[in-house]
Amino acid sequence: ELQIGKSLDMKRTYFVLVSLLIVYGIVIYLVYLWVMPPQSLDSRLEEEQAIYSIILSREDLLVEKTEPGGFDANEYRDYVEKRLPELKEETWNDYQEVNMQSYSLKNYLPANMPFTFLSDVEIEQIYQDGWEAYKDKYPNSYRIMSFSRIGFDSRFSQALVLKVYSAPTEEGGFSEGTFLLFQKKHGVWTLIQE
């Protein structure tokens, strides 16, 4: 009888421990769902606007359309992995997906910030007219900015964007681009790698 009683106590203890672990797991999962809601179009737009507002100034002249990733993004994979070692695979995949085509950048910028947008025709004219004409027409701007759409991880805690800036020069013009990697902690986006 004593042996049977110990066996039942052990089984009861085991059952209680397993039950507590299951309940603990469920609670952790529910907290995760509550704290980190899935991406929605509205929340994605809000996050894009927040990041663009960090990297843009009112003096920037903006290309109307986003950079569609007119290159094969996989060609840049090694470069990106070396320069941005903290980049998550899911962020990179989302970046590639949202940049399959070009979009109107106006749709992703904060509505309360006035920007000057340039069409492809206007940009071509700027390069034909040269640096002096450019400075006369836009005295407060020294560059033309274009951006990709922003790729996110599923928790909106990491973001990747391509920033390209160019300007006419006396020799014709220049263009340079860089990937920017952001991290969100405590509700604030911070540039962590460039």
PDB file of C-alpha atoms in Angstrom:
ATOM      1  CA  GLU A   1       0.000   0.000   0.000  1.00  0.00           C
ATOM      2  CA  LEU A   2       2.797   2.416   0.839  1.00  0.00           C
ATOM      3  CA  GLN A   3       4.420   1.757  -2.539  1.00  0.00           C
ATOM      4  CA  ILE A   4       1.138   2.365  -4.382  1.00  0.00           C
ATOM      5  CA  GLY A   5       0.537   5.633  -2.463  1.00  0.00           C
ATOM      6  CA  LYS A   6       4.016   6.950  -3.407  1.00  0.00           C
ATOM      7  CA  SER A   7       3.401   5.999  -7.024  1.00  0.00           C
ATOM      8  CA  LEU A   8       0.095   7.915  -7.071  1.00  0.00           C
ATOM      9  CA  ASP A   9       1.727  10.962  -5.435  1.00  0.00           C
ATOM     10  CA  MET A  10       4.472  10.958  -8.078  1.00  0.00           C
ATOM     11  CA  LYS A  11       1.914  10.672 -10.873  1.00  0.00           C
ATOM     12  CA  ARG A  12      -0.121  13.507  -9.374  1.00  0.00           C
ATOM     13  CA  THR A  13       2.995  15.670  -9.022  1.00  0.00           C
ATOM     14  CA  TYR A  14       4.024  14.893 -12.604  1.00  0.00           C
ATOM     15  CA  PHE A  15       0.529  15.718 -13.867  1.00  0.00           C
ATOM     16  CA  VAL A  16       0.495  19.047 -11.996  1.00  0.00           C
ATOM     17  CA  LEU A  17       3.956  20.011 -13.336  1.00  0.00           C
ATOM     18  CA  VAL A  18       3.036  19.165 -16.936  1.00  0.00           C
ATOM     19  CA  SER A  19      -0.259  21.036 -16.576  1.00  0.00           C
ATOM     20  CA  LEU A  20       1.554  24.104 -15.219  1.00  0.00           C
ATOM     21  CA  LEU A  21       4.040  24.023 -18.100  1.00  0.00           C
ATOM     22  CA  ILE A  22       1.218  23.858 -20.638  1.00  0.00           C
ATOM     23  CA  VAL A  23      -0.627  26.746 -18.981  1.00  0.00           C
ATOM     24  CA  TYR A  24       2.644  28.745 -18.832  1.00  0.00           C
ATOM     25  CA  GLY A  25       3.218  28.125 -22.548  1.00  0.00           C
ATOM     26  CA  ILE A  26      -0.298  29.263 -23.410  1.00  0.00           C
ATOM     27  CA  VAL A  27       0.096  32.433 -21.320  1.00  0.00           C
ATOM     28  CA  ILE A  28       3.434  33.256 -23.018  1.00  0.00           C
ATOM     29  CA  TYR A  29       1.865  32.733 -26.455  1.00  0.00           C
ATOM     30  CA  LEU A  30      -1.121  34.963 -25.612  1.00  0.00           C
ATOM     31  CA  VAL A  31       1.196  37.694 -24.308  1.00  0.00           C
ATOM     32  CA  TYR A  32       3.203  37.426 -27.544  1.00  0.00           C
ATOM     33  CA  LEU A  33       0.039  37.875 -29.625  1.00  0.00           C
ATOM     34  CA  TRP A  34      -1.064  40.827 -27.520  1.00  0.00           C
ATOM     35  CA  VAL A  35       2.317  42.604 -27.515  1.00  0.00           C
ATOM     36  CA  MET A  36       3.260  41.900 -31.136  1.00  0.00           C
ATOM     37  CA  PRO A  37       0.220  42.150 -33.400  1.00  0.00           C
ATOM     38  CA  PRO A  38       0.628  40.816 -36.939  1.00  0.00           C
ATOM     39  CA  GLN A  39       1.317  43.187 -39.820  1.00  0.00           C
ATOM     40  CA  SER A  40      -1.675  44.915 -41.294  1.00  0.00           C
ATOM     41  CA  LEU A  41      -1.724  47.382 -44.176  1.00  0.00           C
ATOM     42  CA  ASP A  42      -2.523  50.237 -41.784  1.00  0.00           C
ATOM     43  CA  SER A  43       0.203  49.390 -39.294  1.00  0.00           C
ATOM     44  CA  ARG A  44       2.696  48.833 -42.122  1.00  0.00           C
ATOM     45  CA  LEU A  45       1.888  52.277 -43.553  1.00  0.00           C
ATOM     46  CA  GLU A  46       2.317  53.905 -40.129  1.00  0.00           C
ATOM     47  CA  GLU A  47       5.712  52.244 -39.690  1.00  0.00           C
ATOM     48  CA  GLU A  48       6.849  53.276 -43.186  1.00  0.00           C
ATOM     49  CA  GLN A  49       5.805  56.858 -42.514  1.00  0.00           C
ATOM     50  CA  ALA A  50       7.700  56.847 -39.219  1.00  0.00           C
ATOM     51  CA  ILE A  51      10.924  55.671 -40.864  1.00  0.00           C
ATOM     52  CA  TYR A  52      10.690  57.985 -43.883  1.00  0.00           C
ATOM     53  CA  SER A  53      10.128  60.925 -41.522  1.00  0.00           C
ATOM     54  CA  ILE A  54      13.406  60.043 -39.759  1.00  0.00           C
ATOM     55  CA  ILE A  55      15.513  59.966 -42.929  1.00  0.00           C
ATOM     56  CA  LEU A  56      13.973  62.844 -44.872  1.00  0.00           C
ATOM     57  CA  SER A  57      14.336  66.572 -44.507  1.00  0.00           C
ATOM     58  CA  ARG A  58      12.085  69.235 -46.008  1.00  0.00           C
ATOM     59  CA  GLU A  59      14.920  70.399 -48.268  1.00  0.00           C
ATOM     60  CA  ASP A  60      15.209  67.040 -50.016  1.00  0.00           C
ATOM     61  CA  LEU A  61      13.930  66.814 -53.555  1.00  0.00           C
ATOM     62  CA  LEU A  62      12.261  63.456 -53.979  1.00  0.00           C
ATOM     63  CA  VAL A  63      11.833  61.204 -56.973  1.00  0.00           C
ATOM     64  CA  GLU A  64       8.097  60.554 -57.377  1.00  0.00           C
ATOM     65  CA  LYS A  65       8.430  56.783 -57.623  1.00  0.00           C
ATOM     66  CA  THR A  66      10.123  54.320 -55.296  1.00  0.00           C
ATOM     67  CA  GLU A  67      13.203  52.464 -56.463  1.00  0.00           C
ATOM     68  CA  PRO A  68      11.715  49.211 -57.704  1.00  0.00           C
ATOM     69  CA  GLY A  69      14.871  47.263 -57.068  1.00  0.00           C
ATOM     70  CA  GLY A  70      15.416  47.366 -60.817  1.00  0.00           C
ATOM     71  CA  PHE A  71      18.444  45.251 -60.057  1.00  0.00           C
ATOM     72  CA  ASP A  72      18.465  41.630 -59.017  1.00  0.00           C
ATOM     73  CA  ALA A  73      18.440  42.069 -55.246  1.00  0.00           C
ATOM     74  CA  ASN A  74      20.117  38.682 -54.852  1.00  0.00           C
ATOM     75  CA  GLU A  75      23.220  40.130 -56.553  1.00  0.00           C
ATOM     76  CA  TYR A  76      23.567  42.397 -53.521  1.00  0.00           C
ATOM     77  CA  ARG A  77      22.919  39.670 -50.971  1.00  0.00           C
ATOM     78  CA  ASP A  78      26.608  39.091 -50.104  1.00  0.00           C
ATOM     79  CA  TYR A  79      27.251  42.824 -49.864  1.00  0.00           C
ATOM     80  CA  VAL A  80      24.220  43.332 -47.637  1.00  0.00           C
ATOM     81  CA  GLU A  81      25.086  40.389 -45.376  1.00  0.00           C
ATOM     82  CA  LYS A  82      28.621  41.742 -44.857  1.00  0.00           C
ATOM     83  CA  ARG A  83      27.543  45.345 -44.290  1.00  0.00           C
ATOM     84  CA  LEU A  84      24.424  44.541 -42.274  1.00  0.00           C
ATOM     85  CA  PRO A  85      25.174  41.411 -40.232  1.00  0.00           C
ATOM     86  CA  GLU A  86      22.119  41.964 -37.998  1.00  0.00           C
ATOM     87  CA  LEU A  87      19.719  41.827 -40.969  1.00  0.00           C
ATOM     88  CA  LYS A  88      17.114  39.101 -40.512  1.00  0.00           C
ATOM     89  CA  GLU A  89      16.230  36.797 -43.400  1.00  0.00           C
ATOM     90  CA  GLU A  90      12.527  37.658 -43.121  1.00  0.00           C
ATOM     91  CA  THR A  91      13.294  41.394 -43.345  1.00  0.00           C
ATOM     92  CA  TRP A  92      15.345  40.819 -46.506  1.00  0.00           C
ATOM     93  CA  ASN A  93      12.606  38.648 -48.018  1.00  0.00           C
ATOM     94  CA  ASP A  94       9.934  41.257 -47.283  1.00  0.00           C
ATOM     95  CA  TYR A  95      12.180  43.966 -48.749  1.00  0.00           C
ATOM     96  CA  GLN A  96      12.499  41.995 -51.979  1.00  0.00           C
ATOM     97  CA  GLU A  97       8.770  41.296 -52.118  1.00  0.00           C
ATOM     98  CA  VAL A  98       7.611  44.911 -51.672  1.00  0.00           C
ATOM     99  CA  ASN A  99      10.171  46.172 -54.186  1.00  0.00           C
ATOM    100  CA  MET A 100       9.145  43.996 -57.113  1.00  0.00           C
ATOM    101  CA  GLN A 101       7.638  47.109 -58.691  1.00  0.00           C
ATOM    102  CA  SER A 102       7.748  50.863 -58.299  1.00  0.00           C
ATOM    103  CA  TYR A 103       5.188  52.776 -56.206  1.00  0.00           C
ATOM    104  CA  SER A 104       4.278  56.416 -55.766  1.00  0.00           C
ATOM    105  CA  LEU A 105       6.393  57.544 -52.818  1.00  0.00           C
ATOM    106  CA  LYS A 106       3.741  60.129 -51.854  1.00  0.00           C
ATOM    107  CA  ASN A 107       1.508  57.301 -50.654  1.00  0.00           C
ATOM    108  CA  TYR A 108       4.014  56.300 -47.958  1.00  0.00           C
ATOM    109  CA  LEU A 109       5.137  59.637 -46.568  1.00  0.00           C
ATOM    110  CA  PRO A 110       3.641  61.495 -43.623  1.00  0.00           C
ATOM    111  CA  ALA A 111       0.890  63.761 -44.935  1.00  0.00           C
ATOM    112  CA  ASN A 112       1.899  66.622 -42.625  1.00  0.00           C
ATOM    113  CA  MET A 113       5.375  67.020 -44.174  1.00  0.00           C
ATOM    114  CA  PRO A 114       5.548  69.040 -47.398  1.00  0.00           C
ATOM    115  CA  PHE A 115       7.989  67.627 -49.944  1.00  0.00           C
ATOM    116  CA  THR A 116       8.973  68.568 -53.476  1.00  0.00           C
ATOM    117  CA  PHE A 117       8.524  65.666 -55.883  1.00  0.00           C
ATOM    118  CA  LEU A 118      10.230  65.403 -59.244  1.00  0.00           C
ATOM    119  CA  SER A 119       9.026  63.408 -62.205  1.00  0.00           C
ATOM    120  CA  ASP A 120      11.413  61.494 -64.467  1.00  0.00           C
ATOM    121  CA  VAL A 121      11.025  64.261 -67.074  1.00  0.00           C
ATOM    122  CA  GLU A 122      11.950  66.960 -64.528  1.00  0.00           C
ATOM    123  CA  ILE A 123      14.987  64.992 -63.377  1.00  0.00           C
ATOM    124  CA  GLU A 124      16.165  64.526 -66.959  1.00  0.00           C
ATOM    125  CA  GLN A 125      15.804  68.278 -67.513  1.00  0.00           C
ATOM    126  CA  ILE A 126      17.815  69.029 -64.360  1.00  0.00           C
ATOM    127  CA  TYR A 127      20.674  66.884 -65.612  1.00  0.00           C
ATOM    128  CA  GLN A 128      20.539  68.533 -69.041  1.00  0.00           C
ATOM    129  CA  ASP A 129      20.548  72.044 -67.569  1.00  0.00           C
ATOM    130  CA  GLY A 130      23.431  71.334 -65.168  1.00  0.00           C
ATOM    131  CA  TRP A 131      24.480  72.210 -61.629  1.00  0.00           C
ATOM    132  CA  GLU A 132      24.117  75.999 -61.829  1.00  0.00           C
ATOM    133  CA  ALA A 133      20.555  75.830 -63.141  1.00  0.00           C
ATOM    134  CA  TYR A 134      19.754  73.260 -60.475  1.00  0.00           C
ATOM    135  CA  LYS A 135      21.108  75.494 -57.664  1.00  0.00           C
ATOM    136  CA  ASP A 136      19.207  78.488 -59.055  1.00  0.00           C
ATOM    137  CA  LYS A 137      15.925  76.590 -59.142  1.00  0.00           C
ATOM    138  CA  TYR A 138      16.407  74.712 -55.833  1.00  0.00           C
ATOM    139  CA  PRO A 139      18.772  76.818 -53.704  1.00  0.00           C
ATOM    140  CA  ASN A 140      18.045  74.930 -50.470  1.00  0.00           C
ATOM    141  CA  SER A 141      18.649  71.474 -51.866  1.00  0.00           C
ATOM    142  CA  TYR A 142      21.913  69.830 -52.793  1.00  0.00           C
ATOM    143  CA  ARG A 143      20.609  66.394 -53.762  1.00  0.00           C
ATOM    144  CA  ILE A 144      17.765  64.438 -55.275  1.00  0.00           C
ATOM    145  CA  MET A 145      16.646  61.547 -53.076  1.00  0.00           C
ATOM    146  CA  SER A 146      14.965  58.320 -54.022  1.00  0.00           C
ATOM    147  CA  PHE A 147      14.021  55.398 -51.823  1.00  0.00           C
ATOM    148  CA  SER A 148      12.878  51.849 -52.020  1.00  0.00           C
ATOM    149  CA  ARG A 149       9.824  50.648 -50.163  1.00  0.00           C
ATOM    150  CA  ILE A 150      10.675  49.482 -46.674  1.00  0.00           C
ATOM    151  CA  GLY A 151      10.987  45.798 -45.834  1.00  0.00           C
ATOM    152  CA  PHE A 152      10.021  44.670 -42.315  1.00  0.00           C
ATOM    153  CA  ASP A 153      10.259  41.591 -40.180  1.00  0.00           C
ATOM    154  CA  SER A 154       6.929  40.117 -39.082  1.00  0.00           C
ATOM    155  CA  ARG A 155       7.054  41.861 -35.694  1.00  0.00           C
ATOM    156  CA  PHE A 156       7.824  45.358 -37.020  1.00  0.00           C
ATOM    157  CA  SER A 157      11.013  45.367 -34.980  1.00  0.00           C
ATOM    158  CA  GLN A 158      13.444  45.594 -37.916  1.00  0.00           C
ATOM    159  CA  ALA A 159      13.282  47.534 -41.183  1.00  0.00           C
ATOM    160  CA  LEU A 160      15.420  47.807 -44.326  1.00  0.00           C
ATOM    161  CA  VAL A 161      15.324  50.617 -46.894  1.00  0.00           C
ATOM    162  CA  LEU A 162      17.523  51.609 -49.836  1.00  0.00           C
ATOM    163  CA  LYS A 163      18.389  55.316 -49.986  1.00  0.00           C
ATOM    164  CA  VAL A 164      19.788  56.695 -53.251  1.00  0.00           C
ATOM    165  CA  TYR A 165      20.889  60.264 -53.698  1.00  0.00           C
ATOM    166  CA  SER A 166      22.093  61.984 -56.807  1.00  0.00           C
ATOM    167  CA  ALA A 167      22.785  65.444 -58.146  1.00  0.00           C
ATOM    168  CA  PRO A 168      23.947  67.057 -61.345  1.00  0.00           C
ATOM    169  CA  THR A 169      27.577  68.089 -61.378  1.00  0.00           C
ATOM    170  CA  GLU A 170      29.712  70.037 -63.788  1.00  0.00           C
ATOM    171  CA  GLU A 171      30.873  66.676 -65.166  1.00  0.00           C
ATOM    172  CA  GLY A 172      27.330  65.390 -65.628  1.00  0.00           C
ATOM    173  CA  GLY A 173      26.163  63.945 -62.322  1.00  0.00           C
ATOM    174  CA  PHE A 174      26.666  61.391 -59.622  1.00  0.00           C
ATOM    175  CA  SER A 175      24.555  58.867 -57.821  1.00  0.00           C
ATOM    176  CA  GLU A 176      25.174  56.861 -54.662  1.00  0.00           C
ATOM    177  CA  GLY A 177      23.054  54.472 -52.664  1.00  0.00           C
ATOM    178  CA  THR A 178      23.140  52.718 -49.344  1.00  0.00           C
ATOM    179  CA  PHE A 179      20.994  50.312 -47.393  1.00  0.00           C
ATOM    180  CA  LEU A 180      19.745  51.533 -44.015  1.00  0.00           C
ATOM    181  CA  LEU A 181      18.858  49.042 -41.293  1.00  0.00           C
ATOM    182  CA  PHE A 182      16.575  50.184 -38.483  1.00  0.00           C
ATOM    183  CA  GLN A 183      15.596  48.533 -35.228  1.00  0.00           C
ATOM    184  CA  LYS A 184      12.577  49.360 -33.123  1.00  0.00           C
ATOM    185  CA  LYS A 185      12.936  49.255 -29.354  1.00  0.00           C
ATOM    186  CA  HIS A 186      10.397  50.585 -26.882  1.00  0.00           C
ATOM    187  CA  GLY A 187       8.348  52.033 -29.752  1.00  0.00           C
ATOM    188  CA  VAL A 188      11.236  54.063 -31.262  1.00  0.00           C
ATOM    189  CA  TRP A 189      12.966  53.402 -34.587  1.00  0.00           C
ATOM    190  CA  THR A 190      16.755  53.761 -34.524  1.00  0.00           C
ATOM    191  CA  LEU A 191      19.264  53.470 -37.354  1.00  0.00           C
ATOM    192  CA  ILE A 192      21.585  50.627 -36.357  1.00  0.00           C
ATOM    193  CA  GLN A 193      23.612  49.983 -39.525  1.00  0.00           C
ATOM    194  CA  GLU A 194      24.294  51.720 -42.807  1.00  0.00           C
TER     195      GLU A 194
END
